[in-house]
Each structure stands twice: as structure tokens, then as C-alpha cells.
GROMACS .gro file of C-alpha atoms in nm:
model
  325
    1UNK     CA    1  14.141  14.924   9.711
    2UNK     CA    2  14.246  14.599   9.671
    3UNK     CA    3  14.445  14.445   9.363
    4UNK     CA    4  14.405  14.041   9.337
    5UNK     CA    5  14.736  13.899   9.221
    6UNK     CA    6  14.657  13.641   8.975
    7UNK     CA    7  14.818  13.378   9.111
    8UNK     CA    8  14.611  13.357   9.367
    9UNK     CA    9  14.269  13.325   9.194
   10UNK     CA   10  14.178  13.142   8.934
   11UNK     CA   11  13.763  13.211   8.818
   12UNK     CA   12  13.663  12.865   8.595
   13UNK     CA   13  13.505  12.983   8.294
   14UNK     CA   14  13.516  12.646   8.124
   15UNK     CA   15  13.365  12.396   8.393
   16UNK     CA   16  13.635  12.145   8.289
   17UNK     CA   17  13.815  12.021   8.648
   18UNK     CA   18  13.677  12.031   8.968
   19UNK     CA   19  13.316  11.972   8.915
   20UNK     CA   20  13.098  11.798   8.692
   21UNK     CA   21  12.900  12.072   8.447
   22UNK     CA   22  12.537  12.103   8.489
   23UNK     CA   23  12.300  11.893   8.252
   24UNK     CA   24  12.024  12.048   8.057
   25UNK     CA   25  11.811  11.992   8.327
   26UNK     CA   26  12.034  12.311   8.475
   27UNK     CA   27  11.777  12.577   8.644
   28UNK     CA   28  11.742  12.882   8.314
   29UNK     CA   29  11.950  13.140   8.292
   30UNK     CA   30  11.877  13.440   8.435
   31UNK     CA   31  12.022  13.704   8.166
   32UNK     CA   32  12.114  14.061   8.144
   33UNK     CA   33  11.897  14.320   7.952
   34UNK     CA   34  12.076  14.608   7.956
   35UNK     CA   35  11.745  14.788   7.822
   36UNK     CA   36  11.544  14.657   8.094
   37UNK     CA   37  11.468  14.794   8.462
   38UNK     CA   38  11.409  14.410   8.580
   39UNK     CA   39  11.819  14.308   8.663
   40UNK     CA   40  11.772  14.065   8.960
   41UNK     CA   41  11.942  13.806   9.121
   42UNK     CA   42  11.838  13.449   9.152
   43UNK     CA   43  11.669  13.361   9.509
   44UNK     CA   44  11.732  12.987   9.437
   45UNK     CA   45  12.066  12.944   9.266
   46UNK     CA   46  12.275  12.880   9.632
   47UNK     CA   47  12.696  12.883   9.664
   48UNK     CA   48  12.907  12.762   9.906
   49UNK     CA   49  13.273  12.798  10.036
   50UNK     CA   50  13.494  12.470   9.995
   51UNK     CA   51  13.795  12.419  10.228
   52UNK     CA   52  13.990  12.243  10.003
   53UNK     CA   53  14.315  11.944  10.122
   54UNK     CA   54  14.598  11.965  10.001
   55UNK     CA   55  14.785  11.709   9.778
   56UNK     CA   56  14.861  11.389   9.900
   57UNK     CA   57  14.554  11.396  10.105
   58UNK     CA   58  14.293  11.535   9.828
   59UNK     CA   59  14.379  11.240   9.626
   60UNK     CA   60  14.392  10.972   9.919
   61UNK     CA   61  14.008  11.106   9.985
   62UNK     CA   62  13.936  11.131   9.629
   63UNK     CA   63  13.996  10.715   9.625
   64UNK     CA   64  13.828  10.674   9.925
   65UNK     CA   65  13.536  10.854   9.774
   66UNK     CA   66  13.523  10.623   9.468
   67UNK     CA   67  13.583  10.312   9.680
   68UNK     CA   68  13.287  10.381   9.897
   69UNK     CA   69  13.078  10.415   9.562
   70UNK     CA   70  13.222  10.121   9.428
   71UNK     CA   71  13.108   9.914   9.747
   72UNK     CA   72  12.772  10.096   9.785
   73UNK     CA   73  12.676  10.041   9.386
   74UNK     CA   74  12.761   9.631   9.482
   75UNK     CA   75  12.470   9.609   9.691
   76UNK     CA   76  12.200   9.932   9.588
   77UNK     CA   77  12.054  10.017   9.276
   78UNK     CA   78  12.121  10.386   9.359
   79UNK     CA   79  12.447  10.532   9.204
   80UNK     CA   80  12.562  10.745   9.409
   81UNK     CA   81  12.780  11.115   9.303
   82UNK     CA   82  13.108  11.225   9.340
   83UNK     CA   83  13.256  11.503   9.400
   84UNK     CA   84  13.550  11.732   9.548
   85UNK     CA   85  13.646  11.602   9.873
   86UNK     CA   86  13.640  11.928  10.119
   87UNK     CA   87  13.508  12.100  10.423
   88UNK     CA   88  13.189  12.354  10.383
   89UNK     CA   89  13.328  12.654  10.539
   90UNK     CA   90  12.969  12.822  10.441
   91UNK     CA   91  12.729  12.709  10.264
   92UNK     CA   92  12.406  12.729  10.074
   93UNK     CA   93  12.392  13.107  10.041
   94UNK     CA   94  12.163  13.202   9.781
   95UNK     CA   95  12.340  13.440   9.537
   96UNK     CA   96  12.109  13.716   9.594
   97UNK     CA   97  12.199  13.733   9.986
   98UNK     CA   98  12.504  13.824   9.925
   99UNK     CA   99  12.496  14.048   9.611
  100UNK     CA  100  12.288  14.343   9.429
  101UNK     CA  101  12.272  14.394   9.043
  102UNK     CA  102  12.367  14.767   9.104
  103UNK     CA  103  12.649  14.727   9.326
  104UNK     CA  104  12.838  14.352   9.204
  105UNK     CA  105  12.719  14.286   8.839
  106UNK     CA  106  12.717  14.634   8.685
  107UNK     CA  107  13.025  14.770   8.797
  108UNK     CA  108  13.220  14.420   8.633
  109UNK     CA  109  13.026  14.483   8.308
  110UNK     CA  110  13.125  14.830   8.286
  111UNK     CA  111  13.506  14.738   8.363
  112UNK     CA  112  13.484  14.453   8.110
  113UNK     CA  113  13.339  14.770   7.878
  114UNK     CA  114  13.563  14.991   7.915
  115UNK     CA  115  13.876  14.750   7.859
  116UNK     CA  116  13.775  14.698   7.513
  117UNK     CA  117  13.823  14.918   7.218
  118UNK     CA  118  13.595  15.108   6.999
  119UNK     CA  119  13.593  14.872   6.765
  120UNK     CA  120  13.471  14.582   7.012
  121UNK     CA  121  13.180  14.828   7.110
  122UNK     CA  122  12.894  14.656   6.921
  123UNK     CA  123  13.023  14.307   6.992
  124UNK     CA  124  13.100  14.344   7.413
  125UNK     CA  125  12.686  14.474   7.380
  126UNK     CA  126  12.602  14.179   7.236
  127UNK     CA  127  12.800  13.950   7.514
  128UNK     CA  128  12.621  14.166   7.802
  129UNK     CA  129  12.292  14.050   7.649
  130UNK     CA  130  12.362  13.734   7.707
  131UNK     CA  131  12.542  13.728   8.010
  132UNK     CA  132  12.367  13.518   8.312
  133UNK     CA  133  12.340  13.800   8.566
  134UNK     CA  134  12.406  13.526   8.850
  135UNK     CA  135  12.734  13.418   8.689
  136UNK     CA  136  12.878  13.752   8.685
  137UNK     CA  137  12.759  13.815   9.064
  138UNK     CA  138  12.947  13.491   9.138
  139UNK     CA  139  13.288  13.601   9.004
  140UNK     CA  140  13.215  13.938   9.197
  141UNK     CA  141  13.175  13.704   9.512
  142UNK     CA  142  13.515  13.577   9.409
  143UNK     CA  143  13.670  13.861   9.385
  144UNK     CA  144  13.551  14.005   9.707
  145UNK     CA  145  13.620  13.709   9.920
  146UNK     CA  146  14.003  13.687   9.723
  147UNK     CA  147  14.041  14.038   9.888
  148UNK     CA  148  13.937  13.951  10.219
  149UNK     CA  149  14.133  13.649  10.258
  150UNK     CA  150  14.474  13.817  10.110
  151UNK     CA  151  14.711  13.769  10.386
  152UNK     CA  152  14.502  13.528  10.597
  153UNK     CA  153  14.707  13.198  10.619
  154UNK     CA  154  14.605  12.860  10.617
  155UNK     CA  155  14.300  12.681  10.798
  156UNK     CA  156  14.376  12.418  11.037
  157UNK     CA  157  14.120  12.127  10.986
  158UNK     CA  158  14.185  11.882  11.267
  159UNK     CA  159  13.947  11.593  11.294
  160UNK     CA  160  13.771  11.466  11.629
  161UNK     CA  161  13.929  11.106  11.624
  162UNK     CA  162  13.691  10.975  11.907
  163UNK     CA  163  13.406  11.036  11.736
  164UNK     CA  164  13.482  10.840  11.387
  165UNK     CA  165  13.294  10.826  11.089
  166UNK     CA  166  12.899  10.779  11.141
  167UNK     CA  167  12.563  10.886  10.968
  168UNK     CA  168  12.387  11.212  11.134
  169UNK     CA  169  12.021  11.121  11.157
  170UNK     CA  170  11.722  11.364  11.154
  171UNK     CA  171  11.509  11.422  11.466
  172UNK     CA  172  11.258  11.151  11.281
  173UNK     CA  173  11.518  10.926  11.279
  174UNK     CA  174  11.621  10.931  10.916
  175UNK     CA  175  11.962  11.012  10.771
  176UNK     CA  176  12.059  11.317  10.618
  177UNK     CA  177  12.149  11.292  10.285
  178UNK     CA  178  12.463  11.491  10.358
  179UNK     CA  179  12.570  11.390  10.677
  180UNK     CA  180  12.523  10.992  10.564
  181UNK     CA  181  12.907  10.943  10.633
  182UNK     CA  182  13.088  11.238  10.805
  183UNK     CA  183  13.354  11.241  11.058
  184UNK     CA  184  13.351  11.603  11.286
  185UNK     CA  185  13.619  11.844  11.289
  186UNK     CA  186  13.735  12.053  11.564
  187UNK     CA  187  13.610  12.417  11.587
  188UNK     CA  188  13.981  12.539  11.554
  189UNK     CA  189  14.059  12.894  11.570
  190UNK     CA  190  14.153  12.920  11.247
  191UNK     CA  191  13.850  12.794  11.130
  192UNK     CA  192  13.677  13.036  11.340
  193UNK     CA  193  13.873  13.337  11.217
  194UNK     CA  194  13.807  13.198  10.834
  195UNK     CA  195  13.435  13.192  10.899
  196UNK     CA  196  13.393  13.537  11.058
  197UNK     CA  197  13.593  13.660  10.751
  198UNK     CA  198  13.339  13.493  10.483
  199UNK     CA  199  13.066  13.606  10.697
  200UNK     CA  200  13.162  14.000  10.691
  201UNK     CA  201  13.311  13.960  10.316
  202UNK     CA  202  12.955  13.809  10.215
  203UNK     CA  203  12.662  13.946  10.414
  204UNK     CA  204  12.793  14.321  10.571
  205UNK     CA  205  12.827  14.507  10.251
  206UNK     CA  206  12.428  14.387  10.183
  207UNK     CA  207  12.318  14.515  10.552
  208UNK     CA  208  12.344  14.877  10.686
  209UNK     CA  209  12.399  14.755  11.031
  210UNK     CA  210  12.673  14.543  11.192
  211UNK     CA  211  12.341  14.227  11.223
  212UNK     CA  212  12.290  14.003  10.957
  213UNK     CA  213  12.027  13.773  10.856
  214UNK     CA  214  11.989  13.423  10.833
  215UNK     CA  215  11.758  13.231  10.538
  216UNK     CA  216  11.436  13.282  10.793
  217UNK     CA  217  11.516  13.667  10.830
  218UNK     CA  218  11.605  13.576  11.165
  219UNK     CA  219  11.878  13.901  11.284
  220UNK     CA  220  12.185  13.753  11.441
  221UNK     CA  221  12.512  13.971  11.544
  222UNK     CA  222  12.721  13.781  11.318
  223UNK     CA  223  12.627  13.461  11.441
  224UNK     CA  224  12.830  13.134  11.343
  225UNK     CA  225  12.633  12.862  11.477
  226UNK     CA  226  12.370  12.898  11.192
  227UNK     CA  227  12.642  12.714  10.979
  228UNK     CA  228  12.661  12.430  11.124
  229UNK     CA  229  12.369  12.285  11.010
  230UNK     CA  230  12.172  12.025  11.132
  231UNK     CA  231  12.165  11.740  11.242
  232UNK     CA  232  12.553  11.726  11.304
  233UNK     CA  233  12.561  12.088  11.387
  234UNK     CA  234  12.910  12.087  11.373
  235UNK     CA  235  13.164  12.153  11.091
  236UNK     CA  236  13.260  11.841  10.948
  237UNK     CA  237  13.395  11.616  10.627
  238UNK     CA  238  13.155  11.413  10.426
  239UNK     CA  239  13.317  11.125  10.254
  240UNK     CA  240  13.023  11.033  10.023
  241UNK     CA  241  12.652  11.187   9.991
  242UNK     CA  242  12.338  10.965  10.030
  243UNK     CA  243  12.507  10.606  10.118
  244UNK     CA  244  12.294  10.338  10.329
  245UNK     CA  245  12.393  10.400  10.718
  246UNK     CA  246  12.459   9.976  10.729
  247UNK     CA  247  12.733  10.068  10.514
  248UNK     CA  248  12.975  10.278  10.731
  249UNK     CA  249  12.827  10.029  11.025
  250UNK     CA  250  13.052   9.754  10.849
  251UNK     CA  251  13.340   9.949  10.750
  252UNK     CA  252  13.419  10.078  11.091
  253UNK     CA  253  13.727   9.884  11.258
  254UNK     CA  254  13.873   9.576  11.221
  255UNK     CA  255  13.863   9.297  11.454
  256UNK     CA  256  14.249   9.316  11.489
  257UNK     CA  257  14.363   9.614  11.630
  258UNK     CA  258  14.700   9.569  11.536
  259UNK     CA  259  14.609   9.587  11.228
  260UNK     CA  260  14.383   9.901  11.289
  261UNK     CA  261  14.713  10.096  11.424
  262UNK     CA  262  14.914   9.976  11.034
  263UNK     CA  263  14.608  10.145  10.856
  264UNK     CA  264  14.640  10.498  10.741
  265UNK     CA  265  14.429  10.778  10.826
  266UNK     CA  266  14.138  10.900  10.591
  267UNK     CA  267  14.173  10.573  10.371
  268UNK     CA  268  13.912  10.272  10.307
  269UNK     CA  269  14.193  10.001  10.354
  270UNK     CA  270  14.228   9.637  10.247
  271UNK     CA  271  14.253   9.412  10.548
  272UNK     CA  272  14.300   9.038  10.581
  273UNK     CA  273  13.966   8.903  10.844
  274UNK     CA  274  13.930   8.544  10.866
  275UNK     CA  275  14.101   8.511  10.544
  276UNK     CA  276  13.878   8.760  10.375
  277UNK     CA  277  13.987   9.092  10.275
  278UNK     CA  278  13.733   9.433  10.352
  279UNK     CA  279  13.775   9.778  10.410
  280UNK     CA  280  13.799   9.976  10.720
  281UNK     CA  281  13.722  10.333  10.758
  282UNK     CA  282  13.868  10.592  10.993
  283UNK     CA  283  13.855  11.000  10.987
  284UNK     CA  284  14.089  11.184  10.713
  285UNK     CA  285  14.409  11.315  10.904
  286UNK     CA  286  14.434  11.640  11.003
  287UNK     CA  287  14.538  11.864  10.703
  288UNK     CA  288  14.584  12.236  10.680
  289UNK     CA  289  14.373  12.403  10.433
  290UNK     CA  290  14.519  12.671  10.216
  291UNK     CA  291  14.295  12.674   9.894
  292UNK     CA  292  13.946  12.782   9.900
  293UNK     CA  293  13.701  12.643   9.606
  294UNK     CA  294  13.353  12.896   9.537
  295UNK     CA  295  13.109  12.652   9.437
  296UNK     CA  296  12.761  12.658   9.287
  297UNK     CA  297  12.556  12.362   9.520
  298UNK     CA  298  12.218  12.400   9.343
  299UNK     CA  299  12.008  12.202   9.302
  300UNK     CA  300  12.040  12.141   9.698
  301UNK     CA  301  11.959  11.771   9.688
  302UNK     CA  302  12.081  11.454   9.648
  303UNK     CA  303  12.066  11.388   9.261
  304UNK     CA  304  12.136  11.780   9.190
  305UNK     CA  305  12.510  11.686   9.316
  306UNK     CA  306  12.608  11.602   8.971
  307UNK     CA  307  12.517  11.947   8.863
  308UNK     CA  308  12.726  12.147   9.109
  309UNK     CA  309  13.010  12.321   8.940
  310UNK     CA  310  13.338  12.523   9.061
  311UNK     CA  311  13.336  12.907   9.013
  312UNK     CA  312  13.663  12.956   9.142
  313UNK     CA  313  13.909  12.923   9.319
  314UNK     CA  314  14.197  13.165   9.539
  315UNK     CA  315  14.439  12.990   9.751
  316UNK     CA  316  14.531  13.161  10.137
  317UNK     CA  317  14.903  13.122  10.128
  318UNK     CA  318  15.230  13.155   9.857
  319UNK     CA  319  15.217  12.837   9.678
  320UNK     CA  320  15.544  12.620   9.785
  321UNK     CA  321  15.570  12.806  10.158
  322UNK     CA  322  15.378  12.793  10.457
  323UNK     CA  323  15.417  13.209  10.492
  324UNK     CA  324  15.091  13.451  10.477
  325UNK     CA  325  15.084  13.731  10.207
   0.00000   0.00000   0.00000
């Protein structure tokens, strides 16, 4: 059995830090009837696993983020969102891979039952009755993937410098919304390790054998590479979502590289250029992760951004030391 210290996890029940809360246009919730057979799990709502910086560098990115906006709202009519700077360690699982009614959502209500007195019978019913049977599976998913991660250490994320910041295209040619300005990060081990972890904390305990099943109900013995999506295909950081390509195009480097070499990683920086000043962009610097973020990312498009919202949170080592558990 394992016990989550509470310093290590913290479940947002009040939407009010990381993430933006969803707007009314929100997909409806899908609530408990304790009197009814038909308990199921959503097939659309999706969440995702956030490898989160660490401070200086979250806020560095966080003002690169907003200064990339800033210059793409100058010259485009299309505003585009913000969000948590991070690495996807996995995303886009759809809640009901990765839970059942009868095995994550039921067992938390009863707990949450049977730590209240007699006298809080009549009002704990009422709460279950309007409980969103999702949200309760997602704070099960937290809890789970807290316990699986106790001890584990911190994830290197080390960047592939050679390869800058560019915008993955489609086979068609397009961009993808979320690969319009990424720079690639190395397949360390620790990343490796992290994502073989979320993959048996999430998908075994739905599977009776040791395969599991990607979104086409494709088997695979625990297969990675379905991760990485395309058309990167590699894990990676996104510094904004749905910019014009031309935009990272004239960010890149400066015409100086000695003044390139002054500029610090992960930053869009003021430079002097022919007596102008402009911004140049480079890849974040190599961080190690050591917080984890549970996120709902649906809608899973570009203008349902500003309706993903944090579920919670559990960090992978002692806050103030570099030790594991």
C-alpha cells in the first residue's frame, strides 16, 4: 500500500494558478448517480503529464512565452494562448483509458464516505450526486501516478542545441499547431525511465496482459514511440502554440555572433542590429525536472488551450535537496 505524503501532492480543487479555468463553453459534466447502473467515463475529456522547470527557468520561459505573443499579436489578428511552459511527458490520454468507475471513482467516494460522520450522511449523498465522475477519476490518476513516482528522482531535460527552435510541418506541408515553435530534447534516460513509469502507472492496471493499447487499438509491448507524436516525433518544448512559421524564421540568430554567445539560453533577447533593437531566440537550457503537473488538455485544439486546467500536481524529489525519497 502506498501512503502519499502531502507534501508531495497537491490536487487543485479551485482552478486558481497554473491554468486558466474552462469557459462555459466547457464540454458537460458527466455526473454521478449513485442510483443509476450508467457510471462511465468520458471517451473525449483527454489528460496529459507536464514536466514542469524549475524556478529561475519557469519564469525566464514564462516571459519568453508572453514576448512571443506580444510580437505575434503586432502583426496577426489571431491572439494567441498562454500557458505553463513544460515538457509533455504523455499526453492526450482520454480519461477513460486509463480508469474504470468500479475500480478509481467508487472506491474515493466511499473513502470520502466513510470519513464523515453520521451526521454528514445526508449531505456527503447529496455532494456524490453531483460529483463529475471524470473529476474524481482524475484525482485517482493523481494519486496513482504520486505512488509510482515516490522515490524516482528528477528528470533530466537536456535540449538538442544544433537543432534550434523551428516549426514541425505536416506531411502536406502545413504546421502543426503544436509544434509551431519547438526546440527537441534529448531522449535522456531519465526521461525514458519517467515514461515507462507513467506508462505502467496509467495503462497496466486497465489491461490483463503485460500489452497495451494505443488510441487505434493498435497492441504494443509497452511501446514509447507512440508518444512522440507527429510530425516532430520526438519529445520536445513548445514555446508558444499556433504562431506564423515567418515568425521564429526572424527571431533565429543575430547577425553578430558575438553578440549571440552574450545572449542567454531559453530567452527572446533585446539586441542592437543596425541600430535597431529585435529579439533572438535560442532553445531553453537544460533544466532538471522535479515537479510533475496532471493536466486536463481538452478541447485538443488550438482555441480549446484557454480551457485546459491543472488537476494536480506531486513533485519527484524533497523540496530544497537534490536527494530521491
Amino acid at each position: 500500500m502506498c501512503i502519499i505524503n502531502s507534501d508531495r501532492i497537491n490536487i487543485n480543487n479551485n482552478n486558481n494558478t497554473l491554468l486558466p479555468a474552462p469557459t462555459t463553453t466547457s464540454a458537460p459534466k458527466n455526473q454521478i448517480h449513485p442510483s443509476s447502473s450508467m457510471k462511465v467515463l468520458s471517451i473525449d475529456k483527454r489528460i496529459s503529464l507536464w514536466l514542469l522547470p524549475p524556478e529561475p527557468i519557469l519564469s525566464s520561459l514564462t516571459r519568453t512565452q508572453q514576448q512571443l505573443i506580444s510580437l505575434h499579436d503586432s502583426v496577426s489578428n489571431n491572439k494567441l494562448p498562454t500557458f505553463t511552459p513544460h515538457v509533455t511527458l504523455v499526453g492526450g490520454v482520454p480519461i477513460s483509458k486509463c480508469c474504470t468507475v468500479e475500480d478509481d471513482v467508487m472506491p474515493l467516494l466511499t473513502s470520502c464516505n466513510d470519513n464523515n460522520n453520521n451526521g454528514r450522511e445526508h449531505s456527503m449523498k447529496q455532494e456524490e450526486e453531483e460529483e463529475d465522475v471524470d473529476e474524481v477519476a482524475a484525482k485517482s490518476v493523481l494519486m496513482r501516478l504520486a505512488c509510482a513516482f515516490r522515490n524516482f528522482g528528477g528528470v533530466d531535460c537536456n535540449f538538442v542545441k544544433e537543432r534550434g527552435v523551428f516549426a514541425a510541418r505536416n506531411d502536406d506541408g502545413e504546421v502543426q499547431w503544436n509544434q509551431s515553435c519547438i526546440s527537441i530534447m534529448e531522449r535522456t534516460g531519465s526521461l525514458t525511465k519517467a515514461m515507462e513509469l507513467a506508462e505502467h502507472a496509467l495503462f497496466t492496471k486497465q489491461s490483463t496482459t503485460t500489452t497495451t493499447q494505443n488510441e487505434s487499438g493498435e497492441s504494443s509491448t509497452h511501446s514509447l514511440e507512440r508518444h512522440f507524436k507527429p510530425p516532430a516525433c520526438e519529445p520536445h518544448y513548445s514555446f508558444v502554440y499556433g504562431n506564423d512559421a515567418g515568425l521564429i524564421a526572424s527571431l533565429l540568430q543575430p547577425s553578430s555572433t558575438s553578440v549571440g554567445s552574450q545572449l542567454s539560453s531559453g530567452s527572446a533577447n533585446e539586441v542592437s542590429s543596425g541600430g535597431k533593437k529585435r529579439f533572438v531566440l535560442e532553445c531553453p537550457p537544460n533544466f532538471t525536472c522535479t515537479e510533475i503537473a496532471v493536466v486536463w488538455t481538452y478541447p485538443s485544439s488550438l482555441e480549446g488551450v484557454e480551457q485546459w486546467r491543472e488537476i494536480g500536481r506531486f513533485r519527484l524529489v524533497e523540496e530544497g535537496g537534490t536527494s530521491k525519497y
